[in-house]
Structure formats: C-alpha cells, structure tokens
CSV table of C-alpha atoms in Angstrom, one decimal:
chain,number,residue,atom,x,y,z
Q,1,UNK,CA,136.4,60.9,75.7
Q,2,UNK,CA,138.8,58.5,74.5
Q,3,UNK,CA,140.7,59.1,77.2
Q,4,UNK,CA,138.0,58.1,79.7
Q,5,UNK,CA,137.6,55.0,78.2
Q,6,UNK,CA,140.9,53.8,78.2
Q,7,UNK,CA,141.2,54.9,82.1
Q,8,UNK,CA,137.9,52.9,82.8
Q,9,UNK,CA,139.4,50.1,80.6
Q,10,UNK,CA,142.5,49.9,82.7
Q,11,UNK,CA,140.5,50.7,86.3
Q,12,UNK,CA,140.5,47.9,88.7
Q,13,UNK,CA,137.1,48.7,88.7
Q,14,UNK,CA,134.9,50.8,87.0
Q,15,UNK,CA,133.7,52.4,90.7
Q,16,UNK,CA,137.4,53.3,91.8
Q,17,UNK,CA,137.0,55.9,89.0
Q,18,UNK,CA,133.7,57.2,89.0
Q,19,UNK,CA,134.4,60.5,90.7
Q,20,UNK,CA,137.3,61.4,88.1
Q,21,UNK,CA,135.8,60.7,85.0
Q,22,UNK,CA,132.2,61.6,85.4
Q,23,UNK,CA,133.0,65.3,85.7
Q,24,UNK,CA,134.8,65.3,82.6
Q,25,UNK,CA,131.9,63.3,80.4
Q,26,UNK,CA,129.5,65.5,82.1
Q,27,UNK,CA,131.6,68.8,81.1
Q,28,UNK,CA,132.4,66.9,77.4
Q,29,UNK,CA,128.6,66.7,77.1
Q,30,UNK,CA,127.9,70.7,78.4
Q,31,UNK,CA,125.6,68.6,80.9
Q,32,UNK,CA,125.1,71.1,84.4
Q,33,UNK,CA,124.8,67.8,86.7
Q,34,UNK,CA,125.6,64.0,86.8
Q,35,UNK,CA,125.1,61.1,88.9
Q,36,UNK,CA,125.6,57.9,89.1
Q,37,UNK,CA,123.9,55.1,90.7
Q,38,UNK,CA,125.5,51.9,92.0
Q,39,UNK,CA,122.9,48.7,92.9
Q,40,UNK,CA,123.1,47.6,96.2
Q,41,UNK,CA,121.8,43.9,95.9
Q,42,UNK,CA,120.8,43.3,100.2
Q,43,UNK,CA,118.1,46.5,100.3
Q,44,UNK,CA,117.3,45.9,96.2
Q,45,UNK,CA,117.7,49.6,95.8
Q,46,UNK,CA,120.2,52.0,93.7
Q,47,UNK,CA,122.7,54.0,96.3
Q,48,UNK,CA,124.1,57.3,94.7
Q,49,UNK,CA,127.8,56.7,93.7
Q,50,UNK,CA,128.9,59.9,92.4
Q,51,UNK,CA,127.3,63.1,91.3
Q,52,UNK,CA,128.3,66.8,90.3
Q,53,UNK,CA,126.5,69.7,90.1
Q,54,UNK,CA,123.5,69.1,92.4
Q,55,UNK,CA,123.3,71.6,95.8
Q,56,UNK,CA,123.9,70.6,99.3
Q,57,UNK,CA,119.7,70.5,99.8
Q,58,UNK,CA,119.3,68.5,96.5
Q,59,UNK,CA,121.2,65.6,97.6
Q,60,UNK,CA,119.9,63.7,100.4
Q,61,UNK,CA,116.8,63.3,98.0
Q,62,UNK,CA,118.4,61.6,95.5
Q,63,UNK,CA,120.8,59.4,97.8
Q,64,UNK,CA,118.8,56.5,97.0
Q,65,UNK,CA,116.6,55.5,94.6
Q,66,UNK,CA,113.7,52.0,94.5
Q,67,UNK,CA,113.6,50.2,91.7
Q,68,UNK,CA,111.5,51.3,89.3
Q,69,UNK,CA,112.0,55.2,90.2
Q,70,UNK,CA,113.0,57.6,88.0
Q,71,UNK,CA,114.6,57.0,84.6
Q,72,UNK,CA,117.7,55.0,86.6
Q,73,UNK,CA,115.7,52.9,88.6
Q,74,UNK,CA,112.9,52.0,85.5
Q,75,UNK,CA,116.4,51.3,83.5
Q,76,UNK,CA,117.9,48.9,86.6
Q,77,UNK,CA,114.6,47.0,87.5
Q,78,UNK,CA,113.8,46.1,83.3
Q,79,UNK,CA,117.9,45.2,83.0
C-alpha cells in the first residue's frame, strides 16, 4: 500500500492511475470488486471511472450514479 501511495503522490493526476492501483488496494483488502466514481460537474452526477470484478451485465447499471444514490452518491452530495 505504500507503494500505491507514493504512485498516486507522484501521478499527474490521481485519474491517470486509477485503473492500476485500484486492483491492487482492492486485492490488498481481499475485496471481490471495486469501483470508482469520478463527478461530472455539467449533468451533477457521478460517472464510473474504474471498476474490477463486476460482470459484463452488472455494469451498465452502475455506469452512473445521481447524487444522493447509493453510499457514493449520499457521500458526494453531503461533501
């Protein structure tokens, strides 16, 4: 994990390394799936960045998420 945070650290931005280092938190932390939202300020809604584990049919439903949905969208709309 150290690791990880020194390549987010020294990323350009954090996005331009989100499909690298989530697998390895994710596999750190035994967890079976991650995503990762990204807010898209024009449509006020979270757009999925990155994710791991989920099947082909699980994805399109999760591609993008209101504000206020799900535990990522309640945590964006109170930050």
């Amino acid at each position: 994990l150290s690791q990880v945070a020194t390549e987010l650290f020294l990323a350009d931005t954090p996005r331009s390394v989100l499909e690298t280092i989530l697998p390895r938190v994710a596999a750190a932390l035994g967890a079976a799936f991650h995503f990762s939202y990204l807010y898209e300020p024009g449509a006020d809604q979270l757009v999925l960045a990155s994710s791991g584990g989920l099947t082909p049919a699980q994805r399109p439903g999760l591609e993008r998420l209101q504000m206020g949905q799900a535990l990522c969208g309640a945590c964006a709309q109170r930050r």
